[in-house]
């Protein structure tokens, strides 16, 4: 788009509002403010104008201010009080040294009645990588002034968690539009789980955008999406909508997800109870004082279809048995070199040991990648005595056939 044409037709620039929904109350809590321009009979997006590095910063700043002004003036006339999410280009603020002007502009809006608590400034990830220190100071200043800040356009292929830790945003906005392009679904969800954990650690809200279908909405919900946005929920509009407009739709979809999760978790609970029952039967029928190897032989017979690797550790994490490994999906052999290894360095180990010690029942780990095989697996563990605990790494084939375990 010709930047001269845009700046000379500033009076034809207008805003659109992209609804943002809250998964807590199933309502519209805010809008992302988008820029459009009407040239002749056609309406064009201003995204190419703002993303073009050759467009002078002065032109971008002028159009930004026009869009901010229009959106806020409209909001001041409405009874609804949603948040407005404004896109910010840090390179423009740095080049023109106009951060103070931006703050004064919105502080003026606050005096008119548009509270700072309703303002979210969004920074695109790619816009801040080369000036992370400057952007970090901007974000701190904005938050200290009562505004919220969001990091936008986070891709699972480029998470940059080290940058996010330094920036400490209020909101992390993840783009799901690349979900269908992902080569490996499990890798994609692994990254989302890591981002979700990281966001919780730094106290940031997860905001998922680019939701275009039922599955993407499910992925957003399952990974802790508090804010949801995309054409599947509602297309952009030029007016504030009734906050509860999509309540029935969104609540119905999320209840479907909850029912799906209930069924999955119920199957996992039944699986755990079944494994525990078999363990109790073995330990009651067999002399527990049998040597570790004798006990392992009994376990490999009973759980040959479930596990591909078994071993026993003491409460300090020291492996007191060999590794028992399944070969060709049928026979087992023991690997002596594993005896004596210590696994307490694994972050979850001591927590699970203490839980098993006091609950006297088995546990199922989260999904994780096996260090040796790189297969996606889970581990079942059980207290065979007050000091000894057996670990079964579940067979990937068994997991694939029982996908409710994944």
mmCIF file of C-alpha atoms in Angstrom:
data_model
loop_
_atom_site.group_PDB
_atom_site.id
_atom_site.type_symbol
_atom_site.label_atom_id
_atom_site.label_comp_id
_atom_site.label_asym_id
_atom_site.label_seq_id
_atom_site.Cartn_x
_atom_site.Cartn_y
_atom_site.Cartn_z
ATOM 1 C CA UNK A 1 0.000 0.000 0.000
ATOM 2 C CA UNK A 2 1.324 3.437 -0.957
ATOM 3 C CA UNK A 3 2.101 5.275 2.326
ATOM 4 C CA UNK A 4 1.587 8.669 0.653
ATOM 5 C CA UNK A 5 -1.940 7.622 -0.333
ATOM 6 C CA UNK A 6 -2.674 6.639 3.264
ATOM 7 C CA UNK A 7 -1.300 9.792 4.886
ATOM 8 C CA UNK A 8 -3.061 12.037 2.364
ATOM 9 C CA UNK A 9 -6.372 10.279 3.081
ATOM 10 C CA UNK A 10 -6.126 10.234 6.849
ATOM 11 C CA UNK A 11 -9.740 11.379 7.115
ATOM 12 C CA UNK A 12 -10.775 8.101 5.434
ATOM 13 C CA UNK A 13 -9.056 5.959 8.048
ATOM 14 C CA UNK A 14 -11.364 4.199 10.488
ATOM 15 C CA UNK A 15 -11.237 1.438 13.092
ATOM 16 C CA UNK A 16 -12.719 -2.027 13.390
ATOM 17 C CA UNK A 17 -13.124 -4.001 16.588
ATOM 18 C CA UNK A 18 -12.131 -7.664 16.874
ATOM 19 C CA UNK A 19 -14.014 -9.199 19.840
ATOM 20 C CA UNK A 20 -12.083 -10.893 22.637
ATOM 21 C CA UNK A 21 -13.932 -13.355 24.846
ATOM 22 C CA UNK A 22 -13.347 -14.528 28.380
ATOM 23 C CA UNK A 23 -13.509 -18.263 29.069
ATOM 24 C CA UNK A 24 -14.400 -17.593 32.722
ATOM 25 C CA UNK A 25 -17.723 -15.873 32.078
ATOM 26 C CA UNK A 26 -18.246 -16.741 28.385
ATOM 27 C CA UNK A 27 -18.599 -13.084 27.525
ATOM 28 C CA UNK A 28 -16.939 -10.393 25.416
ATOM 29 C CA UNK A 29 -14.457 -8.554 27.638
ATOM 30 C CA UNK A 30 -12.737 -6.393 25.075
ATOM 31 C CA UNK A 31 -11.764 -5.657 21.480
ATOM 32 C CA UNK A 32 -8.565 -5.458 19.537
ATOM 33 C CA UNK A 33 -8.566 -2.164 17.617
ATOM 34 C CA UNK A 34 -7.755 -2.670 13.927
ATOM 35 C CA UNK A 35 -7.030 -0.053 11.275
ATOM 36 C CA UNK A 36 -8.854 0.199 7.935
ATOM 37 C CA UNK A 37 -9.032 2.777 5.149
ATOM 38 C CA UNK A 38 -11.722 3.406 2.544
ATOM 39 C CA UNK A 39 -10.301 4.295 -0.844
ATOM 40 C CA UNK A 40 -12.948 4.693 -3.504
ATOM 41 C CA UNK A 41 -15.386 1.809 -3.228
ATOM 42 C CA UNK A 42 -12.949 -0.543 -1.520
ATOM 43 C CA UNK A 43 -11.990 -0.993 2.123
ATOM 44 C CA UNK A 44 -8.415 -2.028 2.773
ATOM 45 C CA UNK A 45 -6.593 -3.235 5.849
ATOM 46 C CA UNK A 46 -3.773 -1.075 7.155
ATOM 47 C CA UNK A 47 -1.740 -4.035 8.378
ATOM 48 C CA UNK A 48 0.589 -3.915 5.355
ATOM 49 C CA UNK A 49 1.104 -0.190 5.945
ATOM 50 C CA UNK A 50 2.063 -0.706 9.586
ATOM 51 C CA UNK A 51 4.221 -3.792 8.950
ATOM 52 C CA UNK A 52 6.191 -2.285 6.060
ATOM 53 C CA UNK A 53 9.618 -1.230 7.436
ATOM 54 C CA UNK A 54 10.057 1.264 4.589
ATOM 55 C CA UNK A 55 7.079 3.375 5.677
ATOM 56 C CA UNK A 56 8.343 6.403 7.628
ATOM 57 C CA UNK A 57 7.781 6.205 11.381
ATOM 58 C CA UNK A 58 6.163 9.668 11.267
ATOM 59 C CA UNK A 59 3.425 8.376 8.929
ATOM 60 C CA UNK A 60 2.733 5.336 11.115
ATOM 61 C CA UNK A 61 2.535 7.495 14.233
ATOM 62 C CA UNK A 62 0.047 9.881 12.647
ATOM 63 C CA UNK A 63 -2.246 7.061 11.557
ATOM 64 C CA UNK A 64 -1.855 5.271 14.911
ATOM 65 C CA UNK A 65 -2.998 8.391 16.775
ATOM 66 C CA UNK A 66 -5.980 8.782 14.469
ATOM 67 C CA UNK A 67 -7.105 5.198 15.109
ATOM 68 C CA UNK A 68 -6.534 5.489 18.866
ATOM 69 C CA UNK A 69 -8.529 8.728 18.977
ATOM 70 C CA UNK A 70 -11.476 7.401 16.989
ATOM 71 C CA UNK A 71 -11.725 4.174 19.018
ATOM 72 C CA UNK A 72 -11.540 5.923 22.395
ATOM 73 C CA UNK A 73 -14.025 8.644 21.430
ATOM 74 C CA UNK A 74 -16.450 5.972 20.313
ATOM 75 C CA UNK A 75 -15.926 4.012 23.546
ATOM 76 C CA UNK A 76 -16.670 7.112 25.622
ATOM 77 C CA UNK A 77 -20.164 7.310 24.088
ATOM 78 C CA UNK A 78 -21.045 3.703 24.993
ATOM 79 C CA UNK A 79 -22.504 2.245 28.169
ATOM 80 C CA UNK A 80 -20.460 -0.946 27.858
ATOM 81 C CA UNK A 81 -17.014 -0.667 29.395
ATOM 82 C CA UNK A 82 -14.868 -3.307 27.657
ATOM 83 C CA UNK A 83 -11.109 -3.177 27.372
ATOM 84 C CA UNK A 84 -9.506 -1.970 24.168
ATOM 85 C CA UNK A 85 -6.330 -3.613 22.897
ATOM 86 C CA UNK A 86 -4.140 -1.195 20.919
ATOM 87 C CA UNK A 87 -1.273 -2.334 18.701
ATOM 88 C CA UNK A 88 2.006 -0.579 19.467
ATOM 89 C CA UNK A 89 5.115 -0.494 17.271
ATOM 90 C CA UNK A 90 8.092 0.016 19.612
ATOM 91 C CA UNK A 91 10.372 0.991 16.730
ATOM 92 C CA UNK A 92 8.131 3.998 16.054
ATOM 93 C CA UNK A 93 8.230 5.063 19.692
ATOM 94 C CA UNK A 94 12.012 4.668 19.772
ATOM 95 C CA UNK A 95 12.704 6.429 16.470
ATOM 96 C CA UNK A 96 10.458 9.380 17.265
ATOM 97 C CA UNK A 97 11.098 9.353 21.018
ATOM 98 C CA UNK A 98 7.354 9.678 21.511
ATOM 99 C CA UNK A 99 6.655 7.332 24.424
ATOM 100 C CA UNK A 100 5.856 10.320 26.609
ATOM 101 C CA UNK A 101 3.474 11.630 23.954
ATOM 102 C CA UNK A 102 1.693 8.255 23.901
ATOM 103 C CA UNK A 103 1.373 8.268 27.686
ATOM 104 C CA UNK A 104 0.115 11.846 27.739
ATOM 105 C CA UNK A 105 -2.392 11.000 25.002
ATOM 106 C CA UNK A 106 -3.929 8.149 27.006
ATOM 107 C CA UNK A 107 -3.716 10.004 30.299
ATOM 108 C CA UNK A 108 -5.771 12.683 28.587
ATOM 109 C CA UNK A 109 -8.307 10.020 27.594
ATOM 110 C CA UNK A 110 -8.367 8.923 31.226
ATOM 111 C CA UNK A 111 -9.330 12.418 32.302
ATOM 112 C CA UNK A 112 -12.179 12.229 29.781
ATOM 113 C CA UNK A 113 -13.410 9.024 31.426
ATOM 114 C CA UNK A 114 -11.567 6.236 29.612
ATOM 115 C CA UNK A 115 -9.820 4.462 32.497
ATOM 116 C CA UNK A 116 -6.259 3.171 32.167
ATOM 117 C CA UNK A 117 -7.546 -0.202 33.406
ATOM 118 C CA UNK A 118 -9.432 -0.544 30.116
ATOM 119 C CA UNK A 119 -6.270 -0.106 28.014
ATOM 120 C CA UNK A 120 -4.018 -2.948 26.850
ATOM 121 C CA UNK A 121 -0.967 -2.066 24.755
ATOM 122 C CA UNK A 122 0.044 -4.918 22.447
ATOM 123 C CA UNK A 123 3.622 -5.417 21.246
ATOM 124 C CA UNK A 124 4.376 -7.887 18.468
ATOM 125 C CA UNK A 125 7.202 -10.295 19.278
ATOM 126 C CA UNK A 126 9.108 -9.618 16.073
ATOM 127 C CA UNK A 127 9.037 -5.867 16.677
ATOM 128 C CA UNK A 128 10.934 -6.057 19.945
ATOM 129 C CA UNK A 129 13.693 -8.611 19.449
ATOM 130 C CA UNK A 130 16.390 -6.130 18.465
ATOM 131 C CA UNK A 131 15.603 -3.636 21.229
ATOM 132 C CA UNK A 132 14.463 -5.797 24.109
ATOM 133 C CA UNK A 133 16.050 -3.555 26.754
ATOM 134 C CA UNK A 134 14.297 -0.437 25.457
ATOM 135 C CA UNK A 135 11.009 -2.307 25.167
ATOM 136 C CA UNK A 136 11.409 -3.696 28.674
ATOM 137 C CA UNK A 137 11.664 -0.139 30.035
ATOM 138 C CA UNK A 138 8.594 0.873 28.000
ATOM 139 C CA UNK A 139 6.551 -1.977 29.417
ATOM 140 C CA UNK A 140 7.620 -1.209 32.976
ATOM 141 C CA UNK A 141 6.650 2.452 32.492
ATOM 142 C CA UNK A 142 3.271 1.547 31.007
ATOM 143 C CA UNK A 143 2.453 -0.915 33.794
ATOM 144 C CA UNK A 144 3.542 1.599 36.445
ATOM 145 C CA UNK A 145 1.131 4.088 34.839
ATOM 146 C CA UNK A 146 -1.802 1.687 35.290
ATOM 147 C CA UNK A 147 -1.982 0.249 31.778
ATOM 148 C CA UNK A 148 -1.694 -3.428 30.866
ATOM 149 C CA UNK A 149 0.699 -4.773 28.281
ATOM 150 C CA UNK A 150 0.534 -7.825 26.044
ATOM 151 C CA UNK A 151 3.085 -9.617 23.904
ATOM 152 C CA UNK A 152 1.353 -10.483 20.648
ATOM 153 C CA UNK A 153 1.907 -12.919 17.809
ATOM 154 C CA UNK A 154 3.712 -15.591 19.808
ATOM 155 C CA UNK A 155 4.356 -18.601 17.572
ATOM 156 C CA UNK A 156 5.015 -22.091 18.900
ATOM 157 C CA UNK A 157 7.991 -22.347 16.542
ATOM 158 C CA UNK A 158 9.594 -19.235 18.092
ATOM 159 C CA UNK A 159 8.719 -19.020 21.754
ATOM 160 C CA UNK A 160 11.604 -16.800 23.008
ATOM 161 C CA UNK A 161 10.775 -17.465 26.652
ATOM 162 C CA UNK A 162 13.976 -15.755 27.766
ATOM 163 C CA UNK A 163 12.700 -12.473 26.285
ATOM 164 C CA UNK A 164 9.282 -12.856 27.863
ATOM 165 C CA UNK A 165 10.832 -13.422 31.285
ATOM 166 C CA UNK A 166 12.649 -10.105 31.003
ATOM 167 C CA UNK A 167 9.580 -8.241 29.729
ATOM 168 C CA UNK A 168 7.119 -9.639 32.321
ATOM 169 C CA UNK A 169 3.944 -8.939 30.308
ATOM 170 C CA UNK A 170 0.449 -8.988 31.800
ATOM 171 C CA UNK A 171 -0.809 -10.957 28.806
ATOM 172 C CA UNK A 172 0.846 -13.435 26.444
ATOM 173 C CA UNK A 173 -1.010 -13.638 23.147
ATOM 174 C CA UNK A 174 -0.468 -16.879 21.235
ATOM 175 C CA UNK A 175 -1.304 -17.241 17.563
ATOM 176 C CA UNK A 176 -2.953 -20.583 16.754
ATOM 177 C CA UNK A 177 -3.105 -19.935 13.018
ATOM 178 C CA UNK A 178 -0.030 -22.111 12.481
ATOM 179 C CA UNK A 179 -1.563 -25.129 14.265
ATOM 180 C CA UNK A 180 -2.660 -26.782 11.017
ATOM 181 C CA UNK A 181 0.811 -26.266 9.577
ATOM 182 C CA UNK A 182 2.518 -28.046 12.463
ATOM 183 C CA UNK A 183 4.342 -31.181 11.372
ATOM 184 C CA UNK A 184 4.140 -32.828 14.773
ATOM 185 C CA UNK A 185 1.004 -32.339 16.854
ATOM 186 C CA UNK A 186 2.660 -33.575 20.044
ATOM 187 C CA UNK A 187 5.594 -31.196 19.648
ATOM 188 C CA UNK A 188 3.131 -28.344 19.170
ATOM 189 C CA UNK A 189 1.210 -29.192 22.340
ATOM 190 C CA UNK A 190 4.475 -29.760 24.259
ATOM 191 C CA UNK A 191 5.461 -26.167 23.464
ATOM 192 C CA UNK A 192 2.032 -24.851 24.445
ATOM 193 C CA UNK A 193 2.243 -26.685 27.762
ATOM 194 C CA UNK A 194 5.655 -25.130 28.385
ATOM 195 C CA UNK A 195 4.298 -21.662 27.598
ATOM 196 C CA UNK A 196 1.298 -22.262 29.882
ATOM 197 C CA UNK A 197 3.574 -23.249 32.787
ATOM 198 C CA UNK A 198 5.846 -20.278 32.114
ATOM 199 C CA UNK A 199 2.891 -17.858 31.986
ATOM 200 C CA UNK A 200 1.616 -19.126 35.313
ATOM 201 C CA UNK A 201 5.063 -18.695 36.868
ATOM 202 C CA UNK A 202 5.312 -15.031 35.825
ATOM 203 C CA UNK A 203 1.635 -14.277 36.483
ATOM 204 C CA UNK A 204 0.665 -13.625 32.848
ATOM 205 C CA UNK A 205 -2.747 -14.317 31.325
ATOM 206 C CA UNK A 206 -2.807 -16.507 28.208
ATOM 207 C CA UNK A 207 -4.660 -15.030 25.247
ATOM 208 C CA UNK A 208 -5.178 -17.257 22.186
ATOM 209 C CA UNK A 209 -5.919 -15.663 18.835
ATOM 210 C CA UNK A 210 -6.392 -17.033 15.323
ATOM 211 C CA UNK A 211 -9.074 -19.490 16.461
ATOM 212 C CA UNK A 212 -10.792 -20.615 13.270
ATOM 213 C CA UNK A 213 -12.336 -23.968 14.191
ATOM 214 C CA UNK A 214 -13.569 -26.256 16.963
ATOM 215 C CA UNK A 215 -10.200 -27.992 17.436
ATOM 216 C CA UNK A 216 -8.257 -24.753 17.812
ATOM 217 C CA UNK A 217 -10.760 -23.570 20.417
ATOM 218 C CA UNK A 218 -10.246 -26.862 22.277
ATOM 219 C CA UNK A 219 -6.452 -26.458 22.155
ATOM 220 C CA UNK A 220 -6.773 -22.909 23.525
ATOM 221 C CA UNK A 221 -9.079 -24.011 26.341
ATOM 222 C CA UNK A 222 -7.025 -27.072 27.270
ATOM 223 C CA UNK A 223 -3.833 -25.021 27.548
ATOM 224 C CA UNK A 224 -5.226 -22.399 29.873
ATOM 225 C CA UNK A 225 -6.589 -19.777 27.512
ATOM 226 C CA UNK A 226 -8.393 -17.125 29.535
ATOM 227 C CA UNK A 227 -8.884 -14.775 26.567
ATOM 228 C CA UNK A 228 -10.043 -16.155 23.220
ATOM 229 C CA UNK A 229 -10.189 -14.495 19.827
ATOM 230 C CA UNK A 230 -10.780 -15.530 16.233
ATOM 231 C CA UNK A 231 -13.263 -15.802 13.380
ATOM 232 C CA UNK A 232 -14.694 -19.024 14.855
ATOM 233 C CA UNK A 233 -15.968 -16.939 17.773
ATOM 234 C CA UNK A 234 -16.854 -13.690 15.996
ATOM 235 C CA UNK A 235 -15.670 -11.644 13.053
ATOM 236 C CA UNK A 236 -14.552 -7.999 13.423
ATOM 237 C CA UNK A 237 -17.278 -5.420 13.926
ATOM 238 C CA UNK A 238 -17.576 -1.636 13.916
ATOM 239 C CA UNK A 239 -19.630 -1.432 17.129
ATOM 240 C CA UNK A 240 -19.547 -2.793 20.666
ATOM 241 C CA UNK A 241 -21.559 -5.980 20.871
ATOM 242 C CA UNK A 242 -23.757 -7.205 23.679
ATOM 243 C CA UNK A 243 -21.212 -8.815 26.077
ATOM 244 C CA UNK A 244 -23.260 -12.014 26.394
ATOM 245 C CA UNK A 245 -23.815 -12.327 22.647
ATOM 246 C CA UNK A 246 -21.722 -15.486 22.286
ATOM 247 C CA UNK A 247 -22.324 -16.871 25.789
ATOM 248 C CA UNK A 248 -24.546 -19.763 24.705
ATOM 249 C CA UNK A 249 -22.196 -20.756 21.886
ATOM 250 C CA UNK A 250 -18.970 -20.520 23.903
ATOM 251 C CA UNK A 251 -20.420 -22.094 27.045
ATOM 252 C CA UNK A 252 -21.777 -24.994 24.992
ATOM 253 C CA UNK A 253 -18.395 -25.653 23.356
ATOM 254 C CA UNK A 254 -16.482 -25.458 26.626
ATOM 255 C CA UNK A 255 -18.970 -27.778 28.335
ATOM 256 C CA UNK A 256 -18.320 -30.222 25.495
ATOM 257 C CA UNK A 257 -14.601 -29.972 26.216
ATOM 258 C CA UNK A 258 -15.207 -30.535 29.931
ATOM 259 C CA UNK A 259 -17.288 -33.635 29.203
ATOM 260 C CA UNK A 260 -14.500 -34.934 26.943
ATOM 261 C CA UNK A 261 -11.933 -34.362 29.678
ATOM 262 C CA UNK A 262 -14.161 -36.009 32.303
ATOM 263 C CA UNK A 263 -14.393 -39.144 30.152
ATOM 264 C CA UNK A 264 -10.647 -39.156 29.535
ATOM 265 C CA UNK A 265 -9.819 -38.658 33.216
ATOM 266 C CA UNK A 266 -12.357 -41.285 34.278
ATOM 267 C CA UNK A 267 -10.629 -43.826 32.047
ATOM 268 C CA UNK A 268 -7.270 -42.855 33.521
ATOM 269 C CA UNK A 269 -8.609 -43.270 37.062
ATOM 270 C CA UNK A 270 -10.004 -46.698 36.160
ATOM 271 C CA UNK A 271 -6.640 -47.621 34.643
ATOM 272 C CA UNK A 272 -4.834 -46.575 37.828
ATOM 273 C CA UNK A 273 -7.241 -48.550 40.004
ATOM 274 C CA UNK A 274 -6.749 -51.600 37.800
ATOM 275 C CA UNK A 275 -2.955 -51.313 37.977
ATOM 276 C CA UNK A 276 -3.082 -50.823 41.757
ATOM 277 C CA UNK A 277 -5.341 -53.857 42.181
ATOM 278 C CA UNK A 278 -2.926 -56.062 40.246
ATOM 279 C CA UNK A 279 0.009 -54.751 42.269
ATOM 280 C CA UNK A 280 -1.783 -55.435 45.556
ATOM 281 C CA UNK A 281 -2.644 -58.963 44.394
ATOM 282 C CA UNK A 282 0.968 -59.700 43.431
ATOM 283 C CA UNK A 283 2.367 -58.324 46.679
ATOM 284 C CA UNK A 284 -0.183 -60.216 48.773
ATOM 285 C CA UNK A 285 0.247 -63.522 46.955
ATOM 286 C CA UNK A 286 4.017 -63.424 46.637
ATOM 287 C CA UNK A 287 6.498 -63.241 49.435
ATOM 288 C CA UNK A 288 7.555 -59.587 49.424
ATOM 289 C CA UNK A 289 10.892 -60.620 50.862
ATOM 290 C CA UNK A 290 11.699 -62.301 47.558
ATOM 291 C CA UNK A 291 14.760 -60.895 45.892
ATOM 292 C CA UNK A 292 14.260 -57.817 43.742
ATOM 293 C CA UNK A 293 14.927 -59.850 40.622
ATOM 294 C CA UNK A 294 12.294 -62.442 41.547
ATOM 295 C CA UNK A 295 9.742 -59.687 42.113
ATOM 296 C CA UNK A 296 10.623 -58.079 38.783
ATOM 297 C CA UNK A 297 10.112 -61.403 37.032
ATOM 298 C CA UNK A 298 6.604 -61.603 38.461
ATOM 299 C CA UNK A 299 5.865 -58.036 37.404
ATOM 300 C CA UNK A 300 7.070 -58.541 33.826
ATOM 301 C CA UNK A 301 4.712 -61.480 33.462
ATOM 302 C CA UNK A 302 1.693 -59.542 34.691
ATOM 303 C CA UNK A 303 2.362 -56.255 32.927
ATOM 304 C CA UNK A 304 3.961 -57.465 29.698
ATOM 305 C CA UNK A 305 1.319 -55.753 27.527
ATOM 306 C CA UNK A 306 1.434 -52.447 29.396
ATOM 307 C CA UNK A 307 5.097 -51.646 29.983
ATOM 308 C CA UNK A 308 8.339 -51.756 28.014
ATOM 309 C CA UNK A 309 10.700 -50.909 30.873
ATOM 310 C CA UNK A 310 10.565 -51.536 34.648
ATOM 311 C CA UNK A 311 12.864 -50.832 37.570
ATOM 312 C CA UNK A 312 12.787 -50.346 41.347
ATOM 313 C CA UNK A 313 14.262 -47.423 43.294
ATOM 314 C CA UNK A 314 14.613 -46.694 46.971
ATOM 315 C CA UNK A 315 13.312 -43.543 48.636
ATOM 316 C CA UNK A 316 16.575 -41.713 47.858
ATOM 317 C CA UNK A 317 16.228 -42.315 44.124
ATOM 318 C CA UNK A 318 18.894 -45.028 43.907
ATOM 319 C CA UNK A 319 17.957 -47.777 41.468
ATOM 320 C CA UNK A 320 18.221 -51.099 43.324
ATOM 321 C CA UNK A 321 17.171 -53.278 40.405
ATOM 322 C CA UNK A 322 18.413 -53.710 36.898
ATOM 323 C CA UNK A 323 16.425 -52.187 34.060
ATOM 324 C CA UNK A 324 14.028 -54.803 32.749
ATOM 325 C CA UNK A 325 13.478 -54.132 29.060
ATOM 326 C CA UNK A 326 11.005 -55.713 26.665
ATOM 327 C CA UNK A 327 12.410 -56.939 23.360
ATOM 328 C CA UNK A 328 10.394 -57.474 20.185
ATOM 329 C CA UNK A 329 7.194 -56.782 22.136
ATOM 330 C CA UNK A 330 7.425 -60.184 23.837
ATOM 331 C CA UNK A 331 10.524 -61.269 25.787
ATOM 332 C CA UNK A 332 12.306 -59.416 28.592
ATOM 333 C CA UNK A 333 15.950 -59.019 29.500
ATOM 334 C CA UNK A 334 17.650 -57.227 32.374
ATOM 335 C CA UNK A 335 20.229 -54.490 31.930
ATOM 336 C CA UNK A 336 22.596 -54.551 34.890
ATOM 337 C CA UNK A 337 24.443 -51.336 34.072
ATOM 338 C CA UNK A 338 21.420 -49.320 35.215
ATOM 339 C CA UNK A 339 21.598 -50.699 38.756
ATOM 340 C CA UNK A 340 22.880 -48.080 41.194
ATOM 341 C CA UNK A 341 21.881 -45.025 39.132
ATOM 342 C CA UNK A 342 20.211 -42.206 41.024
ATOM 343 C CA UNK A 343 17.062 -40.517 39.715
ATOM 344 C CA UNK A 344 16.427 -37.928 42.416
ATOM 345 C CA UNK A 345 17.620 -35.202 40.024
ATOM 346 C CA UNK A 346 14.343 -35.546 38.127
ATOM 347 C CA UNK A 347 12.210 -32.649 39.293
ATOM 348 C CA UNK A 348 9.095 -34.718 39.930
ATOM 349 C CA UNK A 349 10.796 -37.690 41.629
ATOM 350 C CA UNK A 350 10.819 -36.765 45.327
ATOM 351 C CA UNK A 351 7.321 -35.295 45.157
ATOM 352 C CA UNK A 352 5.955 -38.550 43.732
ATOM 353 C CA UNK A 353 7.868 -40.648 46.276
ATOM 354 C CA UNK A 354 6.351 -38.732 49.189
ATOM 355 C CA UNK A 355 2.860 -38.899 47.733
ATOM 356 C CA UNK A 356 3.112 -42.661 47.207
ATOM 357 C CA UNK A 357 4.647 -43.155 50.660
ATOM 358 C CA UNK A 358 1.699 -41.499 52.419
ATOM 359 C CA UNK A 359 -1.165 -42.398 50.077
ATOM 360 C CA UNK A 360 -0.117 -46.036 49.636
ATOM 361 C CA UNK A 361 -1.312 -45.989 46.045
ATOM 362 C CA UNK A 362 0.050 -45.754 42.529
ATOM 363 C CA UNK A 363 0.630 -42.642 40.475
ATOM 364 C CA UNK A 364 0.699 -41.750 36.798
ATOM 365 C CA UNK A 365 3.206 -39.194 35.512
ATOM 366 C CA UNK A 366 2.537 -36.476 32.963
ATOM 367 C CA UNK A 367 3.348 -37.130 29.319
ATOM 368 C CA UNK A 368 7.025 -36.669 28.566
ATOM 369 C CA UNK A 369 9.689 -37.577 26.030
ATOM 370 C CA UNK A 370 11.840 -40.547 26.930
ATOM 371 C CA UNK A 371 15.526 -39.555 27.044
ATOM 372 C CA UNK A 372 16.727 -42.717 25.324
ATOM 373 C CA UNK A 373 14.006 -43.413 22.737
ATOM 374 C CA UNK A 374 12.448 -39.938 22.332
ATOM 375 C CA UNK A 375 9.050 -41.679 22.390
ATOM 376 C CA UNK A 376 6.161 -39.929 24.101
ATOM 377 C CA UNK A 377 5.523 -41.981 27.245
ATOM 378 C CA UNK A 378 4.069 -41.944 30.749
ATOM 379 C CA UNK A 379 5.297 -43.705 33.857
ATOM 380 C CA UNK A 380 3.218 -45.618 36.383
ATOM 381 C CA UNK A 381 4.771 -45.984 39.829
ATOM 382 C CA UNK A 382 3.750 -47.903 42.954
ATOM 383 C CA UNK A 383 5.107 -48.330 46.518
ATOM 384 C CA UNK A 384 6.118 -51.984 46.885
ATOM 385 C CA UNK A 385 7.260 -51.288 50.467
ATOM 386 C CA UNK A 386 7.852 -48.336 52.779
ATOM 387 C CA UNK A 387 11.225 -47.720 51.163
ATOM 388 C CA UNK A 388 11.011 -49.227 47.671
ATOM 389 C CA UNK A 389 9.061 -48.049 44.629
ATOM 390 C CA UNK A 390 8.558 -49.674 41.255
ATOM 391 C CA UNK A 391 8.371 -47.673 38.029
ATOM 392 C CA UNK A 392 6.729 -48.917 34.809
ATOM 393 C CA UNK A 393 7.387 -46.914 31.647
ATOM 394 C CA UNK A 394 4.249 -47.475 29.604
ATOM 395 C CA UNK A 395 4.709 -48.984 26.172
ATOM 396 C CA UNK A 396 4.221 -46.398 23.363
ATOM 397 C CA UNK A 397 2.145 -48.987 21.468
ATOM 398 C CA UNK A 398 -0.128 -49.384 24.492
ATOM 399 C CA UNK A 399 -0.449 -45.590 24.742
ATOM 400 C CA UNK A 400 -1.269 -45.308 21.047
ATOM 401 C CA UNK A 401 -3.990 -47.950 21.384
ATOM 402 C CA UNK A 402 -5.366 -46.194 24.476
ATOM 403 C CA UNK A 403 -5.088 -42.561 23.419
ATOM 404 C CA UNK A 404 -7.071 -41.364 26.421
ATOM 405 C CA UNK A 405 -3.773 -41.753 28.289
ATOM 406 C CA UNK A 406 -2.141 -39.064 26.130
#
